[in-house]
Coordinates of C-alpha atoms in Angstrom, one line a residue:
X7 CA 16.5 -3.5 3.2
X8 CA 13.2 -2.0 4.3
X9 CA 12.0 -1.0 7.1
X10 CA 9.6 -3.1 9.2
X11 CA 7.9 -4.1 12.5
X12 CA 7.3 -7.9 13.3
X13 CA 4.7 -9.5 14.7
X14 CA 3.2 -12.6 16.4
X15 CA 5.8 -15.8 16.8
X16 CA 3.7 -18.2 15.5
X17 CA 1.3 -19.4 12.8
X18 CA 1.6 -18.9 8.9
X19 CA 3.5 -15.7 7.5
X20 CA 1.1 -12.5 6.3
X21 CA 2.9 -9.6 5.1
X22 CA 1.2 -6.0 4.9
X23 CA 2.3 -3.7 1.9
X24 CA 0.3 -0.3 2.5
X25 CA -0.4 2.1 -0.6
X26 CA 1.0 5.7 -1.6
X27 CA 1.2 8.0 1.3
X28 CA 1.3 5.3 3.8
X29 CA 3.7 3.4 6.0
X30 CA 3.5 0.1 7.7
X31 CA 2.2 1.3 10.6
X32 CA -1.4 2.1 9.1
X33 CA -2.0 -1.9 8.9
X34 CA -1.2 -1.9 13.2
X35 CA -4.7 -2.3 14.3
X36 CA -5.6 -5.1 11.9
X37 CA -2.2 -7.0 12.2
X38 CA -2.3 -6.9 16.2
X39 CA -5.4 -8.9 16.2
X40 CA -4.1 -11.7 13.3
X41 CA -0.7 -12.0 15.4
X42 CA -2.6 -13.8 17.9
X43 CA -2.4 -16.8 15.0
X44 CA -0.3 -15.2 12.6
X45 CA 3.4 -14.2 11.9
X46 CA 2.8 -10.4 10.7
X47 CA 5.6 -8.2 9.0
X48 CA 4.3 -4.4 8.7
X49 CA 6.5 -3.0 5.6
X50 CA 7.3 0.5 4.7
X51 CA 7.5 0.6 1.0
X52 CA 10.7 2.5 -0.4
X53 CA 10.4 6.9 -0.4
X54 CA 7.9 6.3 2.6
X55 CA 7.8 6.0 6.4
X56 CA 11.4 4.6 7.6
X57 CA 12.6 2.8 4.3
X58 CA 15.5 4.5 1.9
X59 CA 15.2 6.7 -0.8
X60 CA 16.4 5.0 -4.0
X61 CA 16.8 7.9 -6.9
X62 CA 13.6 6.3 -8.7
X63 CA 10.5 4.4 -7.9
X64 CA 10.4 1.2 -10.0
X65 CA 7.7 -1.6 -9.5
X66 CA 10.4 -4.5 -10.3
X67 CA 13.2 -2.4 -7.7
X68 CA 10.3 -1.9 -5.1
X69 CA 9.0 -5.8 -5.3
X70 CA 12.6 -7.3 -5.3
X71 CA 13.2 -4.9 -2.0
X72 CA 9.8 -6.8 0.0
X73 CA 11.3 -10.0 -1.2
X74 CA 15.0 -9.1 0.2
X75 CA 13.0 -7.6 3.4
X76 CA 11.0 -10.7 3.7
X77 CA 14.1 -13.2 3.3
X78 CA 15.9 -11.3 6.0
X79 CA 12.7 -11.6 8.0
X80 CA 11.5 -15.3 7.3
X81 CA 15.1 -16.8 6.2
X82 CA 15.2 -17.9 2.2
X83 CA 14.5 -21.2 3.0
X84 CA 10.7 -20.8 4.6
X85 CA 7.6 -21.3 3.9
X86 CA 5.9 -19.1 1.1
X87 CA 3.5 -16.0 2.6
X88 CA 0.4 -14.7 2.4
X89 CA 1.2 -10.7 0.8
X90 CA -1.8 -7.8 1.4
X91 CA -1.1 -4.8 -0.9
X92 CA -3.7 -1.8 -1.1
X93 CA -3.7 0.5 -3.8
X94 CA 0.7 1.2 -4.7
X95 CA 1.6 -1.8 -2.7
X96 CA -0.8 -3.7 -4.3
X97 CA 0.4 -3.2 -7.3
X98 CA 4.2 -3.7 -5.6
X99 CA 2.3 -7.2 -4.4
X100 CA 1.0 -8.5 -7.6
X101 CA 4.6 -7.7 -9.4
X102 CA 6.1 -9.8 -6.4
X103 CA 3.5 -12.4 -6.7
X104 CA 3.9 -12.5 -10.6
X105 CA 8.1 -12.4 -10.5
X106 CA 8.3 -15.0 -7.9
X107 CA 5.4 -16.8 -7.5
X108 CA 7.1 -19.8 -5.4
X109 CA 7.2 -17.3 -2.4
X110 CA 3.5 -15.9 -2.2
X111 CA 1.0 -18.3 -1.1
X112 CA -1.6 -16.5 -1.5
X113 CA -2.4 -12.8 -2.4
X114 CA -4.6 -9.9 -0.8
X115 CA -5.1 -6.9 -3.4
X116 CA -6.8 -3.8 -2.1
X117 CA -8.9 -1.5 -4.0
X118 CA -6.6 -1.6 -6.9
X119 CA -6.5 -3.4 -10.4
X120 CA -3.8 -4.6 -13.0
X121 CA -4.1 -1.6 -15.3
X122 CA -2.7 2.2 -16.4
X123 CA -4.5 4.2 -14.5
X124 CA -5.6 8.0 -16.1
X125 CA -3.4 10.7 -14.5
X126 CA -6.5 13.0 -13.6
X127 CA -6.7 11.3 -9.6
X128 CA -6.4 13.4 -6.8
X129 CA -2.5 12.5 -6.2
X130 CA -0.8 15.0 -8.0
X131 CA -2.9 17.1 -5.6
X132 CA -2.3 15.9 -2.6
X133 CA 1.8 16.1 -3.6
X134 CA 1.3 19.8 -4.3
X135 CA -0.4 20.6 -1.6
X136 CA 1.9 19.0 0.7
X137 CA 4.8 20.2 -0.8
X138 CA 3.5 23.9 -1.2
X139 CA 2.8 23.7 3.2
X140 CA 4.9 26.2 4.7
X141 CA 6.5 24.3 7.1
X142 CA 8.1 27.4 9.0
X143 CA 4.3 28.3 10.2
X144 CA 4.2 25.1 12.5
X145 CA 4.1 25.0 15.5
X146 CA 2.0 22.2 16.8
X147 CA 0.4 19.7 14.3
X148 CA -3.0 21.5 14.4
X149 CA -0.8 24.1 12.7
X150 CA -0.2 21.4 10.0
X151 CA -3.4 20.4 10.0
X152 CA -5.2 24.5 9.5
X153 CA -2.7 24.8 6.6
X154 CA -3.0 22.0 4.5
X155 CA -7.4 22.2 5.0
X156 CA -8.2 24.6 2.2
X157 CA -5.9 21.7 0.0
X158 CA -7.2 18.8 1.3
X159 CA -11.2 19.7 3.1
X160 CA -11.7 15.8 3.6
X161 CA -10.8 15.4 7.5
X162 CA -9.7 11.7 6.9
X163 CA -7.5 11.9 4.1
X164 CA -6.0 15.2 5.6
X165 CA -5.0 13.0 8.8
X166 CA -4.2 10.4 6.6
X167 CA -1.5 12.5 4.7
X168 CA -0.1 14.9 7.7
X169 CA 0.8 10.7 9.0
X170 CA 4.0 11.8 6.8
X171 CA 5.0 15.2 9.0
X172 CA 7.5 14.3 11.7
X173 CA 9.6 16.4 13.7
X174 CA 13.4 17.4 13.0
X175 CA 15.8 18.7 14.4
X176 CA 18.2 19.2 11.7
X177 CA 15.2 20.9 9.2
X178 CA 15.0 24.5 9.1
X179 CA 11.4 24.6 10.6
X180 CA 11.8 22.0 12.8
X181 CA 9.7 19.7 10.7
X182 CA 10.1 17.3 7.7
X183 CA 8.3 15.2 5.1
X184 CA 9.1 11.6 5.9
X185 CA 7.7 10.9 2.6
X186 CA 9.9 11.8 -0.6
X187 CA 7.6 13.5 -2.3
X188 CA 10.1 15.3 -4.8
X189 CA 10.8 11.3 -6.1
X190 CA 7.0 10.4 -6.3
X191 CA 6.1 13.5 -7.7
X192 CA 8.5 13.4 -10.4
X193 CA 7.4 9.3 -11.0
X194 CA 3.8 9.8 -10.2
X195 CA 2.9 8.5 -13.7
X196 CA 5.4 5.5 -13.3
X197 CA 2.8 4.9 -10.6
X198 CA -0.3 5.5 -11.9
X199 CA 1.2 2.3 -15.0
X200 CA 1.1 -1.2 -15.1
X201 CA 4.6 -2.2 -15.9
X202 CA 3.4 -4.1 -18.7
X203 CA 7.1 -4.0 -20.4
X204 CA 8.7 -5.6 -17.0
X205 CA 6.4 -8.5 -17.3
X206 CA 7.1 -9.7 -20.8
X207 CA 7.1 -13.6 -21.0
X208 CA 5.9 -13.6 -17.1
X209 CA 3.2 -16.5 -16.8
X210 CA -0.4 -15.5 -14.6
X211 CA 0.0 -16.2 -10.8
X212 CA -1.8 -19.3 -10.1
X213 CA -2.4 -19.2 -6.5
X214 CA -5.7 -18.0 -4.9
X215 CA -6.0 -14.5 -4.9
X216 CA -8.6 -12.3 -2.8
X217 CA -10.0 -8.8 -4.6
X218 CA -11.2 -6.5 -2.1
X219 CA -13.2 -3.2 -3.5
X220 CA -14.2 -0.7 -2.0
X221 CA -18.2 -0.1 -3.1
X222 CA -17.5 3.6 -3.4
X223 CA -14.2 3.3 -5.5
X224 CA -13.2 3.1 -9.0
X225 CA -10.1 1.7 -8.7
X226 CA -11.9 -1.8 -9.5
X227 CA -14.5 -1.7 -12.2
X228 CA -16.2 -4.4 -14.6
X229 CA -14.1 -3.1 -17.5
X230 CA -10.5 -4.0 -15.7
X231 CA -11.5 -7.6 -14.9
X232 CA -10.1 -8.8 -18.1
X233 CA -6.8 -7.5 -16.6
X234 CA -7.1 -9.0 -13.6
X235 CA -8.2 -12.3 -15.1
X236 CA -5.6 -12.2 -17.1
X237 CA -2.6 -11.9 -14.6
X238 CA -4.6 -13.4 -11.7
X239 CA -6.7 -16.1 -12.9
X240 CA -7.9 -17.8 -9.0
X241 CA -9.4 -14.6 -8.2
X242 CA -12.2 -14.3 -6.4
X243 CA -13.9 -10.7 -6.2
X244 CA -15.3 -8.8 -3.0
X245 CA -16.9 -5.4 -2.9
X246 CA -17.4 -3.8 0.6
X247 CA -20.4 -1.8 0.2
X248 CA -20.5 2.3 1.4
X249 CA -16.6 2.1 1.5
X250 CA -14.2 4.2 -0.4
X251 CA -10.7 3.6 -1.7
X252 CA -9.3 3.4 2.5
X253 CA -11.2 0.5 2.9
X254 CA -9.3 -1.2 5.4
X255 CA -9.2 2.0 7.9
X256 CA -12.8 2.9 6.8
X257 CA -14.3 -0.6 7.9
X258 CA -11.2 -2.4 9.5
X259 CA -13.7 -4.9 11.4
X260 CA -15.4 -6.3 7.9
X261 CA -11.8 -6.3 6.4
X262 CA -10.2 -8.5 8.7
X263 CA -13.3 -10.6 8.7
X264 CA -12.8 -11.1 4.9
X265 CA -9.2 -11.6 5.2
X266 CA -9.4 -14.3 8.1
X267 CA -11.7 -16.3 5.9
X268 CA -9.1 -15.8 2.9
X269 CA -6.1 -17.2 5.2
X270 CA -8.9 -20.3 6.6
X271 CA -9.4 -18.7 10.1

């Protein structure tokens, strides 16, 4: 079971998956304002925020954990959802979406596309960087925040990332990764796939999906709609101009516009 924070008690079900580094929590500000209509589960993917550590990440293992998280929420018996992945968890989404079709609705995909992707991205960075903090130096966050600068300059994705740091009290320093960075390091390039080989013989999702790209990103080009037609053939395609790959906390107001007219708000 994952963890997870409800929303909202009544309308149709929308279900947040949030993307490598992240935790349920980063979808709060947009979920508050669709609980006013909406039943909103807020999931923490597995290695990340609250959820367990399994000893590998796998897209099939991760997607049949949402699904398990989302019965125990929603009961088997209930109405399909509406899923939102960005970037890992919406690849985690489009596995769910393709393995079991009967409970997605709809699907949301965030800045992120059916393909391999090379393994030259800043990830492997950002784990080295976080991993390589000496966590005995901190005192306050602003500690955390002055070590990991010269790593990551970019004030956003720096906040974004030190998310992960919480205190404990049974860690040497005092502190501790919530994320498990030893796990996605090591599978980083299970990540960065399409798990081509776990879909053999799965047929395209037929429900309506929703592609949201961010107009600075290259997670979604021209040459990776094949791909996405492919899997996903009710897609329609959305670019948010001057937005990079955090599209939905670099312009939350125009996402959740989008995404309201998606769910028929």
């Amino acid at each position: 079971m994952l963890h997870h924070t409800a929303l909202g008690s009544t309308g149709s079900r929308v279900v947040f998956l949030h993307g490598l580094f992240g935790q349920g929590k980063n979808w709060t500000g947009i979920a508050k304002q669709l609980a006013e209509r909406h039943r909103v589960l807020l999931v923490d993917l597995p290695h990340h925020g609250r959820s367990p550590w399994p000893a590998r990440f796998d897209f099939a293992d991760a997607a049949a954990d949402v699904l398990a998280t989302l019965a125990d929420w929603a009961g088997p018996g209930a109405e399909p959802v509406t899923l939102v992945g960005h970037s890992l968890g919406g690849k985690v989404a489009m596995v769910l979406a393709l393995l079991h079709p009967e409970r997605i609705e709809r699907l949301c995909v965030a800045d992120i596309s059916p393909v391999a992707y090379p393994e030259s991205r800043e990830f492997p960075g950002y784990i080295a960087a976080m991993r390589g903090m000496d966590l005995g130096q901190v005192v306050h966050r602003s500690d955390a925040d002055r070590l990991l600068e010269p790593a990551v300059p970019d004030t956003t994705v720096r906040s974004f990332l030190l998310q992960n740091l919480r205190r404990d009290p049974t860690a040497p320093s005092g502190w501790a990764w919530q994320v498990n960075l030893d796990v996605l390091d090591r599978d980083l390039a299970v990540i960065g796939e399409w798990p081509e080989a776990q879909l053999t013989d799965v047929p395209p999702y037929d429900g309506p999906v929703l592609w949201l790209a961010g107009g600075r990103s290259s997670y979604v080009r021209p040459e990776y709609e094949p791909a996405m037609d492919r899997w996903f053939p009710r897609n329609r395609k959305v670019t948010l101009k001057d937005t990079g790959h955090w599209l939905h906390s670099e312009r939350p107001e125009l996402f959740l516009e989008v995404l309201r007219r998606f769910l028929g708000d």
